[in-house]
Tab-separated table of C-alpha atoms (C1' of nucleotides) in Angstrom:
chain	number	residue	atom	x	y	z
A	1	MET	CA	-32.614	-18.972	-70.622
A	2	THR	CA	-34.042	-21.944	-69.263
A	3	LYS	CA	-32.565	-22.311	-66.022
A	4	TYR	CA	-35.894	-21.467	-64.162
A	5	GLU	CA	-38.965	-23.421	-64.276
A	6	PRO	CA	-41.988	-21.722	-66.223
A	7	GLY	CA	-43.956	-19.227	-64.306
A	8	HIS	CA	-40.968	-18.281	-62.364
A	9	LYS	CA	-40.882	-14.929	-64.052
A	10	GLU	CA	-44.373	-14.531	-63.241
A	11	ALA	CA	-43.987	-15.307	-59.809
A	12	THR	CA	-41.041	-13.025	-59.282
A	13	ARG	CA	-43.310	-9.945	-60.820
A	14	GLU	CA	-45.724	-10.701	-58.391
A	15	LYS	CA	-43.517	-10.848	-55.641
A	16	ILE	CA	-42.046	-7.589	-56.437
A	17	VAL	CA	-45.476	-5.798	-56.972
A	18	THR	CA	-46.865	-6.854	-53.711
A	19	THR	CA	-43.632	-5.852	-51.722
A	20	ALA	CA	-44.061	-2.397	-53.539
A	21	SER	CA	-47.672	-2.174	-52.605
A	22	ARG	CA	-46.875	-2.453	-49.054
A	23	MET	CA	-43.919	0.044	-49.162
A	24	PHE	CA	-45.548	2.535	-50.969
A	25	ARG	CA	-48.390	2.753	-48.795
A	26	GLU	CA	-45.965	2.722	-45.637
A	27	ARG	CA	-43.506	5.191	-46.976
A	28	GLY	CA	-44.938	6.998	-49.983
A	29	VAL	CA	-44.045	6.701	-53.397
A	30	ARG	CA	-41.225	9.121	-53.794
A	31	ALA	CA	-39.635	7.968	-50.395
A	32	THR	CA	-39.629	4.332	-51.858
A	33	THR	CA	-36.700	3.445	-54.124
A	34	VAL	CA	-36.366	0.794	-56.727
A	35	PRO	CA	-33.435	-0.863	-55.023
A	36	ASP	CA	-35.335	-0.616	-51.622
A	37	VAL	CA	-38.101	-2.487	-53.279
A	38	MET	CA	-35.919	-5.233	-54.798
A	39	GLU	CA	-34.216	-5.843	-51.713
A	40	ALA	CA	-37.217	-6.342	-49.553
A	41	ALA	CA	-38.211	-8.599	-52.126
A	42	GLY	CA	-35.034	-10.828	-51.855
A	43	LEU	CA	-33.596	-9.525	-55.159
A	44	THR	CA	-31.429	-7.023	-56.748
A	45	VAL	CA	-32.009	-3.766	-58.803
A	46	GLY	CA	-30.435	-5.132	-61.951
A	47	GLY	CA	-33.428	-7.301	-63.024
A	48	PHE	CA	-35.843	-4.722	-62.333
A	49	TYR	CA	-36.329	-3.425	-65.615
A	50	LYS	CA	-36.828	-6.862	-67.223
A	51	HIS	CA	-40.234	-6.668	-65.427
A	52	PHE	CA	-41.391	-3.068	-65.490
A	53	GLU	CA	-40.803	-0.179	-67.842
A	54	SER	CA	-40.021	2.354	-65.018
A	55	LYS	CA	-40.843	3.129	-61.144
A	56	GLU	CA	-44.056	4.631	-62.518
A	57	ASP	CA	-45.157	1.442	-64.213
A	58	LEU	CA	-44.349	-0.398	-60.845
A	59	PHE	CA	-46.570	2.177	-59.010
A	60	CYS	CA	-49.638	1.523	-61.497
A	61	ALA	CA	-49.336	-2.367	-60.822
A	62	ALA	CA	-48.916	-1.712	-57.089
A	63	PHE	CA	-51.786	0.611	-56.751
A	64	ASP	CA	-53.882	-1.842	-58.548
A	65	GLU	CA	-52.889	-4.604	-56.230
A	66	ALA	CA	-53.648	-2.514	-53.192
A	67	LEU	CA	-57.141	-1.690	-54.453
A	68	ALA	CA	-57.673	-5.482	-55.269
A	69	SER	CA	-56.446	-6.471	-51.973
A	70	THR	CA	-58.888	-4.167	-50.217
A	71	LYS	CA	-61.843	-5.184	-52.221
A	72	ARG	CA	-60.982	-8.698	-51.067
A	73	SER	CA	-61.009	-7.717	-47.699
A	74	ASN	CA	-64.096	-5.849	-48.042
A	75	ASP	CA	-66.006	-8.709	-49.779
A	76	LYS	CA	-64.890	-11.256	-47.108
A	77	ALA	CA	-66.306	-8.906	-44.331
A	78	ARG	CA	-69.713	-8.786	-46.074
A	79	GLY	CA	-72.570	-10.135	-43.976
A	80	GLU	CA	-76.293	-10.097	-44.024
A	81	VAL	CA	-77.019	-7.079	-41.916
A	82	SER	CA	-79.002	-4.110	-41.643
A	83	ASN	CA	-77.783	-1.044	-43.389
A	84	GLU	CA	-77.225	0.900	-40.205
A	85	GLU	CA	-75.596	-2.189	-38.905
A	86	TRP	CA	-73.237	-2.513	-41.903
A	87	ARG	CA	-72.293	1.189	-41.726
A	88	ARG	CA	-71.224	0.965	-37.987
A	89	ARG	CA	-69.191	-2.130	-38.566
A	90	THR	CA	-67.567	-0.707	-41.806
A	91	ALA	CA	-66.566	2.643	-39.764
A	92	GLU	CA	-65.422	0.676	-36.956
A	93	ARG	CA	-62.900	-1.206	-39.038
A	94	TYR	CA	-61.894	1.529	-41.201
A	95	LEU	CA	-61.555	3.884	-38.327
A	96	SER	CA	-59.685	1.362	-36.040
A	97	GLU	CA	-56.472	1.870	-34.260
A	98	PHE	CA	-55.075	-1.123	-35.846
A	99	HIS	CA	-55.830	0.551	-39.395
A	100	ARG	CA	-54.416	3.710	-38.327
A	101	ASP	CA	-51.328	1.872	-37.122
A	102	HIS	CA	-50.834	-0.334	-40.500
A	103	PRO	CA	-51.143	1.692	-43.292
A	104	GLU	CA	-48.894	-0.929	-45.511
A	105	ALA	CA	-51.882	-3.243	-45.304
A	106	GLY	CA	-54.575	-0.824	-45.311
A	107	CYS	CA	-56.745	1.558	-47.489
A	108	ALA	CA	-54.507	2.620	-50.582
A	109	PHE	CA	-56.600	6.129	-50.866
A	110	ALA	CA	-55.444	7.120	-47.570
A	111	ALA	CA	-52.185	5.864	-47.769
A	112	LEU	CA	-51.336	7.458	-50.684
A	113	CYS	CA	-53.516	10.473	-50.745
A	114	GLY	CA	-50.533	12.933	-51.138
A	115	ASP	CA	-49.120	11.005	-54.148
A	116	LEU	CA	-52.581	10.598	-55.786
A	117	GLN	CA	-53.601	13.969	-55.763
A	118	ARG	CA	-50.716	15.047	-57.860
A	119	ALA	CA	-50.550	11.596	-59.941
A	120	GLU	CA	-50.486	11.328	-63.713
A	121	PRO	CA	-53.786	10.934	-65.552
A	122	GLU	CA	-53.270	7.045	-65.917
A	123	ILE	CA	-53.255	6.794	-62.164
A	124	ARG	CA	-56.022	9.186	-61.526
A	125	GLN	CA	-58.105	6.813	-64.031
A	126	GLN	CA	-57.326	3.955	-61.661
A	127	VAL	CA	-58.359	5.987	-58.664
A	128	GLN	CA	-61.611	6.926	-60.285
A	129	ASN	CA	-62.281	3.411	-61.291
A	130	GLY	CA	-61.527	2.046	-57.697
A	131	LEU	CA	-63.547	4.830	-55.855
A	132	VAL	CA	-66.671	4.311	-58.341
A	133	GLY	CA	-66.465	0.683	-57.971
A	134	LEU	CA	-66.390	1.096	-53.854
A	135	ILE	CA	-69.135	3.539	-54.027
A	136	GLY	CA	-71.244	1.469	-56.183
A	137	GLY	CA	-71.116	-1.138	-53.190
A	138	PHE	CA	-71.334	1.305	-50.569
A	139	GLU	CA	-74.698	2.888	-51.799
A	140	THR	CA	-76.343	-0.298	-51.414
A	141	HIS	CA	-76.037	0.256	-47.660
A	142	MET	CA	-77.228	3.834	-47.333
A	143	SER	CA	-80.694	4.688	-46.564
A	144	GLY	CA	-81.882	6.898	-49.422
A	145	SER	CA	-82.400	5.624	-52.869
A	146	GLY	CA	-80.772	6.474	-56.245
A	147	PRO	CA	-78.921	9.643	-56.387
A	148	GLU	CA	-79.182	10.342	-52.728
A	149	ALA	CA	-77.705	7.126	-51.504
A	150	ARG	CA	-74.830	7.844	-53.906
A	151	GLU	CA	-74.256	11.223	-52.517
A	152	ALA	CA	-74.535	9.611	-48.915
A	153	ALA	CA	-72.064	6.994	-50.109
A	154	TRP	CA	-69.647	9.572	-50.887
A	155	ARG	CA	-70.052	11.424	-47.699
A	156	PHE	CA	-69.847	8.275	-45.705
A	157	LEU	CA	-66.282	7.643	-47.722
A	158	ALA	CA	-65.122	10.998	-47.176
A	159	GLN	CA	-65.683	11.014	-43.427
A	160	MET	CA	-63.895	7.795	-42.837
A	161	LEU	CA	-60.968	8.808	-45.121
A	162	GLY	CA	-60.602	12.162	-43.531
A	163	GLY	CA	-60.836	10.868	-40.061
A	164	LEU	CA	-58.142	8.279	-40.694
A	165	VAL	CA	-55.785	10.652	-42.310
A	166	LEU	CA	-56.242	13.176	-39.519
A	167	SER	CA	-55.648	10.327	-36.831
A	168	ARG	CA	-52.508	9.742	-38.632
A	169	SER	CA	-51.176	12.996	-38.371
A	170	VAL	CA	-51.342	14.069	-34.949
A	171	ALA	CA	-48.687	13.837	-32.339
A	172	ASP	CA	-50.751	12.765	-29.310
A	173	ALA	CA	-52.131	9.278	-29.180
A	174	ASN	CA	-55.194	10.498	-27.114
A	175	THR	CA	-56.157	13.112	-29.767
A	176	SER	CA	-55.694	10.437	-32.530
A	177	THR	CA	-58.225	8.082	-30.712
A	178	GLU	CA	-60.607	10.941	-30.258
A	179	ILE	CA	-60.657	11.685	-33.925
A	180	LEU	CA	-61.169	7.979	-34.606
A	181	GLU	CA	-64.019	7.676	-32.316
A	182	ALA	CA	-65.691	11.010	-33.329
A	183	CYS	CA	-65.646	9.974	-36.985
A	184	ARG	CA	-67.208	6.478	-36.301
A	185	GLY	CA	-70.296	8.425	-35.498
A	186	MET	CA	-71.429	8.135	-38.985
A	187	ASP	CA	-75.189	8.685	-38.289
A	188	ARG	CA	-74.794	11.793	-36.372
A	189	PRO	CA	-74.467	14.938	-38.310
A	190	PRO	CA	-73.512	18.531	-36.996
A	191	SER	CA	-77.102	19.441	-36.745
A	192	SER	CA	-78.191	16.548	-34.627
A	193	ALA	CA	-75.664	15.459	-32.028
A	194	SER	CA	-78.098	15.125	-29.211
A	195	GLU	CA	-79.991	12.108	-28.361
A	196	ILE	CA	-78.365	9.347	-29.794
A	197	LYS	CA	-75.531	8.551	-27.353
A	198	ALA	CA	-74.171	10.387	-24.351
B	1	MET	CA	-21.684	43.179	-43.496
B	2	THR	CA	-23.481	46.250	-43.855
B	3	LYS	CA	-24.366	46.519	-47.577
B	4	TYR	CA	-28.171	45.899	-46.845
B	5	GLU	CA	-30.442	47.930	-44.780
B	6	PRO	CA	-31.758	46.562	-41.366
B	7	GLY	CA	-34.714	44.063	-41.865
B	8	HIS	CA	-33.502	43.058	-45.112
B	9	LYS	CA	-32.528	39.630	-44.039
B	10	GLU	CA	-36.064	39.256	-42.212
B	11	ALA	CA	-37.702	40.141	-45.668
B	12	THR	CA	-35.916	37.712	-47.427
B	13	ARG	CA	-36.591	34.892	-44.949
B	14	GLU	CA	-40.057	35.636	-45.072
B	15	LYS	CA	-39.921	35.577	-48.944
B	16	ILE	CA	-38.526	32.310	-48.823
B	17	VAL	CA	-41.073	30.895	-46.345
B	18	THR	CA	-44.073	32.134	-48.434
B	19	THR	CA	-42.713	30.910	-51.464
B	20	ALA	CA	-41.897	27.585	-50.042
B	21	SER	CA	-45.220	27.307	-48.335
B	22	ARG	CA	-46.888	27.449	-51.726
B	23	MET	CA	-44.623	25.239	-53.586
B	24	PHE	CA	-44.886	22.532	-50.626
B	25	ARG	CA	-48.557	22.601	-50.908
B	26	GLU	CA	-48.653	22.483	-54.907
B	27	ARG	CA	-45.894	19.993	-55.212
B	28	GLY	CA	-45.636	18.057	-51.882
B	29	VAL	CA	-42.281	18.240	-49.725
B	30	ARG	CA	-40.270	15.693	-51.418
B	31	ALA	CA	-40.804	16.822	-54.950
B	32	THR	CA	-40.093	20.509	-53.982
B	33	THR	CA	-36.328	21.197	-53.887
B	34	VAL	CA	-34.320	23.704	-52.035
B	35	PRO	CA	-32.804	25.215	-55.137
B	36	ASP	CA	-36.367	25.455	-56.720
B	37	VAL	CA	-37.774	27.256	-53.755
B	38	MET	CA	-34.745	29.753	-54.159
B	39	GLU	CA	-35.062	30.399	-57.697
B	40	ALA	CA	-38.732	30.994	-57.321
B	41	ALA	CA	-38.278	33.463	-54.347
B	42	GLY	CA	-35.470	35.254	-56.720
B	43	LEU	CA	-32.603	33.927	-55.154
B	44	THR	CA	-29.905	31.201	-55.513
B	45	VAL	CA	-29.249	28.234	-53.432
B	46	GLY	CA	-26.042	29.564	-51.409
B	47	GLY	CA	-27.601	31.755	-49.373
B	48	PHE	CA	-30.337	29.315	-47.831
B	49	TYR	CA	-28.418	27.558	-45.057
B	50	LYS	CA	-27.887	31.249	-43.634
B	51	HIS	CA	-31.690	31.376	-43.133
B	52	PHE	CA	-32.320	27.760	-42.364
B	53	GLU	CA	-30.530	24.772	-40.706
B	54	SER	CA	-32.070	22.362	-43.058
B	55	LYS	CA	-34.839	21.611	-45.564
B	56	GLU	CA	-36.881	20.148	-42.818
B	57	ASP	CA	-36.444	23.520	-40.797
B	58	LEU	CA	-37.855	25.494	-43.664
B	59	PHE	CA	-40.696	23.012	-43.859
B	60	CYS	CA	-41.705	23.643	-40.290
B	61	ALA	CA	-41.683	27.358	-41.018
B	62	ALA	CA	-43.539	27.150	-44.195
B	63	PHE	CA	-46.181	24.769	-42.536
B	64	ASP	CA	-46.530	27.341	-39.725
B	65	GLU	CA	-46.949	30.128	-42.281
B	66	ALA	CA	-49.686	28.127	-44.102
B	67	LEU	CA	-51.623	27.368	-41.050
B	68	ALA	CA	-51.604	31.184	-40.135
B	69	SER	CA	-52.614	32.087	-43.747
B	70	THR	CA	-55.677	29.703	-43.387
B	71	LYS	CA	-56.657	30.827	-39.900
B	72	ARG	CA	-56.546	34.678	-41.359
B	73	SER	CA	-58.829	33.723	-44.309
B	74	ASN	CA	-61.062	31.628	-41.693
B	75	ASP	CA	-61.100	34.658	-39.280
B	76	LYS	CA	-62.036	37.264	-42.144
B	77	ALA	CA	-65.017	35.155	-43.231
B	78	ARG	CA	-66.489	34.928	-40.096
B	79	GLY	CA	-69.753	36.594	-39.893
B	80	GLU	CA	-73.019	36.734	-37.626
B	81	VAL	CA	-74.881	33.674	-38.893
B	82	SER	CA	-76.860	30.590	-37.611
B	83	ASN	CA	-74.920	27.615	-36.718
B	84	GLU	CA	-76.596	25.750	-39.847
B	85	GLU	CA	-75.692	28.713	-42.275
B	86	TRP	CA	-72.079	28.790	-40.965
B	87	ARG	CA	-71.629	25.268	-41.790
B	88	ARG	CA	-73.181	25.611	-45.301
B	89	ARG	CA	-70.856	28.487	-46.044
B	90	THR	CA	-67.828	26.757	-44.651
B	91	ALA	CA	-68.426	23.490	-46.407
B	92	GLU	CA	-69.293	25.509	-49.712
B	93	ARG	CA	-65.995	27.452	-49.543
B	94	TYR	CA	-63.835	24.280	-48.766
B	95	LEU	CA	-65.358	22.037	-51.053
B	96	SER	CA	-65.359	24.615	-53.915
B	97	GLU	CA	-63.888	23.972	-57.362
B	98	PHE	CA	-61.607	26.763	-56.700
B	99	HIS	CA	-60.016	25.404	-53.795
B	100	ARG	CA	-59.656	22.011	-55.338
B	101	ASP	CA	-57.887	23.569	-58.167
B	102	HIS	CA	-55.638	25.833	-56.098
B	103	PRO	CA	-53.916	23.481	-53.433
B	104	GLU	CA	-51.007	25.971	-53.151
B	105	ALA	CA	-53.141	28.815	-51.504
B	106	GLY	CA	-55.515	26.159	-49.786
B	107	CYS	CA	-56.021	24.025	-46.520
B	108	ALA	CA	-52.375	22.722	-45.637
B	109	PHE	CA	-53.818	19.550	-43.986
B	110	ALA	CA	-55.309	18.669	-47.423
B	111	ALA	CA	-52.566	19.584	-49.563
B	112	LEU	CA	-49.789	18.004	-47.518
B	113	CYS	CA	-51.597	15.137	-46.001
B	114	GLY	CA	-49.333	12.620	-47.364
B	115	ASP	CA	-46.330	14.014	-46.080
B	116	LEU	CA	-47.975	14.858	-42.642
B	117	GLN	CA	-48.956	11.166	-42.132
B	118	ARG	CA	-45.121	10.270	-42.157
B	119	ALA	CA	-43.986	13.450	-40.441
B	120	GLU	CA	-41.423	13.768	-37.591
B	121	PRO	CA	-42.974	14.331	-34.119
B	122	GLU	CA	-42.171	18.153	-34.254
B	123	ILE	CA	-44.234	18.546	-37.311
B	124	ARG	CA	-46.746	16.295	-36.076
B	125	GLN	CA	-47.280	18.513	-32.828
B	126	GLN	CA	-47.585	21.644	-35.163
B	127	VAL	CA	-50.332	19.528	-36.904
B	128	GLN	CA	-52.061	18.531	-33.887
B	129	ASN	CA	-52.086	22.217	-32.377
B	130	GLY	CA	-53.270	23.539	-35.644
B	131	LEU	CA	-56.240	21.040	-35.752
B	132	VAL	CA	-57.140	21.399	-31.889
B	133	GLY	CA	-57.398	25.284	-32.645
B	134	LEU	CA	-59.337	24.734	-35.684
B	135	ILE	CA	-61.672	22.460	-34.012
B	136	GLY	CA	-62.239	24.644	-31.094
B	137	GLY	CA	-63.362	27.504	-33.681
B	138	PHE	CA	-65.529	24.815	-35.333
B	139	GLU	CA	-67.375	23.486	-32.346
B	140	THR	CA	-68.998	26.781	-31.424
B	141	HIS	CA	-70.984	26.313	-34.824
B	142	MET	CA	-72.201	22.618	-34.043
B	143	SER	CA	-75.490	21.918	-32.571
B	144	GLY	CA	-74.888	19.490	-29.703
B	145	SER	CA	-73.021	20.905	-26.444
B	146	GLY	CA	-69.811	19.999	-25.032
B	147	PRO	CA	-68.199	16.707	-26.182
B	148	GLU	CA	-71.119	16.078	-28.695
B	149	ALA	CA	-70.061	19.393	-30.437
B	150	ARG	CA	-66.703	18.631	-30.285
B	151	GLU	CA	-67.242	15.060	-31.914
B	152	ALA	CA	-69.521	16.648	-34.313
B	153	ALA	CA	-66.652	19.212	-35.192
B	154	TRP	CA	-64.297	16.675	-35.946
B	155	ARG	CA	-66.689	14.797	-38.356
B	156	PHE	CA	-67.537	18.137	-40.109
B	157	LEU	CA	-63.791	18.746	-40.707
B	158	ALA	CA	-63.200	14.848	-41.569
B	159	GLN	CA	-65.865	14.970	-44.279
B	160	MET	CA	-64.723	18.439	-46.012
B	161	LEU	CA	-60.896	16.964	-45.981
B	162	GLY	CA	-61.845	13.544	-47.172
B	163	GLY	CA	-64.209	15.021	-49.770
B	164	LEU	CA	-61.377	17.466	-51.058
B	165	VAL	CA	-58.539	14.972	-51.295
B	166	LEU	CA	-60.977	12.506	-53.093
B	167	SER	CA	-62.039	15.177	-55.544
B	168	ARG	CA	-58.381	16.211	-56.237
B	169	SER	CA	-57.585	12.516	-57.035
B	170	VAL	CA	-59.950	11.310	-59.912
B	171	ALA	CA	-59.550	11.548	-63.240
B	172	ASP	CA	-62.750	13.078	-64.656
B	173	ALA	CA	-63.929	16.418	-63.978
B	174	ASN	CA	-67.566	15.449	-63.705
B	175	THR	CA	-66.977	12.779	-60.919
B	176	SER	CA	-64.961	15.320	-59.057
B	177	THR	CA	-67.581	17.711	-59.206
B	178	GLU	CA	-69.963	14.995	-57.900
B	179	ILE	CA	-67.824	14.370	-54.833
B	180	LEU	CA	-67.428	17.850	-54.024
B	181	GLU	CA	-71.283	18.554	-54.058
B	182	ALA	CA	-72.184	15.295	-52.416
B	183	CYS	CA	-69.591	16.152	-49.544
B	184	ARG	CA	-71.324	19.672	-49.273
B	185	GLY	CA	-74.371	18.011	-47.717
B	186	MET	CA	-73.021	18.069	-44.236
B	187	ASP	CA	-76.287	17.860	-42.545
B	188	ARG	CA	-77.392	14.741	-44.101
B	189	PRO	CA	-75.952	11.544	-42.649
B	190	PRO	CA	-76.069	8.002	-44.518
B	191	SER	CA	-79.408	7.132	-42.385
B	192	SER	CA	-81.675	10.189	-43.397
B	193	ALA	CA	-80.890	11.152	-47.042
B	194	SER	CA	-84.685	11.634	-47.674
B	195	GLU	CA	-86.721	14.609	-47.215
B	196	ILE	CA	-84.225	17.360	-46.932
B	197	LYS	CA	-83.455	17.912	-50.720
B	198	ALA	CA	-84.398	16.217	-53.928
C	1	DG	C1'	-33.732	-14.321	-65.253
C	2	DT	C1'	-31.222	-12.384	-62.256
C	3	DC	C1'	-26.788	-10.727	-60.938
C	4	DT	C1'	-22.705	-6.915	-60.548
C	5	DA	C1'	-21.135	-2.799	-61.634
C	6	DT	C1'	-21.989	1.697	-63.538
C	7	DA	C1'	-23.257	5.829	-66.294
C	8	DC	C1'	-25.898	10.014	-65.575
C	9	DT	C1'	-28.703	12.899	-62.889
C	10	DC	C1'	-30.195	15.699	-59.506
C	11	DC	C1'	-30.458	16.911	-54.321
C	12	DG	C1'	-28.793	18.502	-49.888
C	13	DA	C1'	-25.401	21.000	-47.774
C	14	DT	C1'	-20.745	23.461	-47.438
C	15	DA	C1'	-16.697	26.813	-48.784
C	16	DG	C1'	-15.326	31.063	-50.030
C	17	DA	C1'	-15.487	35.409	-52.933
C	18	DC	C1'	-17.524	39.656	-53.149
D	1	DG	C1'	-26.059	38.863	-47.279
D	2	DT	C1'	-26.088	36.531	-51.209
D	3	DC	C1'	-23.327	34.882	-54.853
D	4	DT	C1'	-20.809	30.985	-57.711
D	5	DA	C1'	-18.916	26.620	-57.293
D	6	DT	C1'	-18.599	22.080	-55.651
D	7	DC	C1'	-18.571	17.753	-52.581
D	8	DG	C1'	-20.642	13.634	-51.398
D	9	DG	C1'	-24.665	10.779	-51.373
D	10	DA	C1'	-28.725	9.065	-53.395
D	11	DG	C1'	-31.683	7.359	-57.196
D	12	DT	C1'	-33.300	5.921	-61.957
D	13	DA	C1'	-31.888	3.455	-65.634
D	14	DT	C1'	-28.698	0.664	-68.574
D	15	DA	C1'	-24.885	-2.681	-69.864
D	16	DG	C1'	-22.994	-7.156	-69.839
D	17	DA	C1'	-21.425	-11.332	-67.248
D	18	DC	C1'	-23.397	-15.812	-65.727
DNA sequence: GTCTATACTCCGATAGAC
DNA sequence: GTCTATCGGAGTATAGAC
């Protein structure tokens, strides 16, 4: 009962959560088993249910962790640049080959999109809170004002998310890169793909 | 051996494939079991492996069926309209509440995005072939020419896909609709969200 | 607090009757 | 060609030792 120093259990829990967060993003929720997570965390299955009520409970915590992690890296990259430059940099980072190849450390919405679409209300509420917060930040870097900027922010996010997911799903590396590069061109809608760049 | 009329096995196989195609899109691949599919098709598990080598084999066939089905409905909706009008109509149909609420009858890329990102090479090749074919059609409705139109087509598809997936993942119906409506504004990039519409 | 061991359920796949 | 029955494996969750 008192064999471990105080805070040990909390540290263990956090270790499990961060490990699960990466594994869920890499393999998907259903393909990630509780024994797998515990082993990857250097533990065994037995102790798991002293930390979490269920696998779903773990997923809630892990998804939150992934969102927080994304938010941290977003905040870190925040500089004082023009809106256009901010969009260019953000898209370049999001639609990079590195991000494509490392879902376990990347955007939770993209990596878990299959699971989130069918998730329970509790998770969907987390998704919503995460997205609304994200969009609130994006909004300030769009050109319109008020509702227009918000709409533009949703489109911005949707195009990035869709591009990343598509680039991760095709067989050929060249096609995958083609998708990434095409979707980085945020400021060029289907109707004006002319003068901006060759 | 001769208890059933000729063509019966083919018909049974097709029944299994179309049933699976819908169930995979609705529940995801891992959550859909072979017994479930067979029961939904009015059959029992036993006969399954006389039609398919494995569950993965079924998924290949079912994914192909879903692509073909989407292609048929795309071709049907093809009218003689301006590029801008074509994009407006396509986005309106893709980003509709009906499509959002009926993944089992809708876009396979969106419904299966989680599975496709982690699929075997064989499936990824099918994804690629399907996407390239789709983009080839989209291209002709973009405004630029050559590579520019192709880039614009990828962006168009990515924004629709991302918007649909996001709209399916949030808890609140109002937010979901907000996302759909925002992403329908295809011709309004983040940089020019001003004069086009209030 | 974490371990080993196990109960219970369900899935993918096969065997053999009809 | 499709059925019933079952094997083998895996996954969630629990029990009890340390």
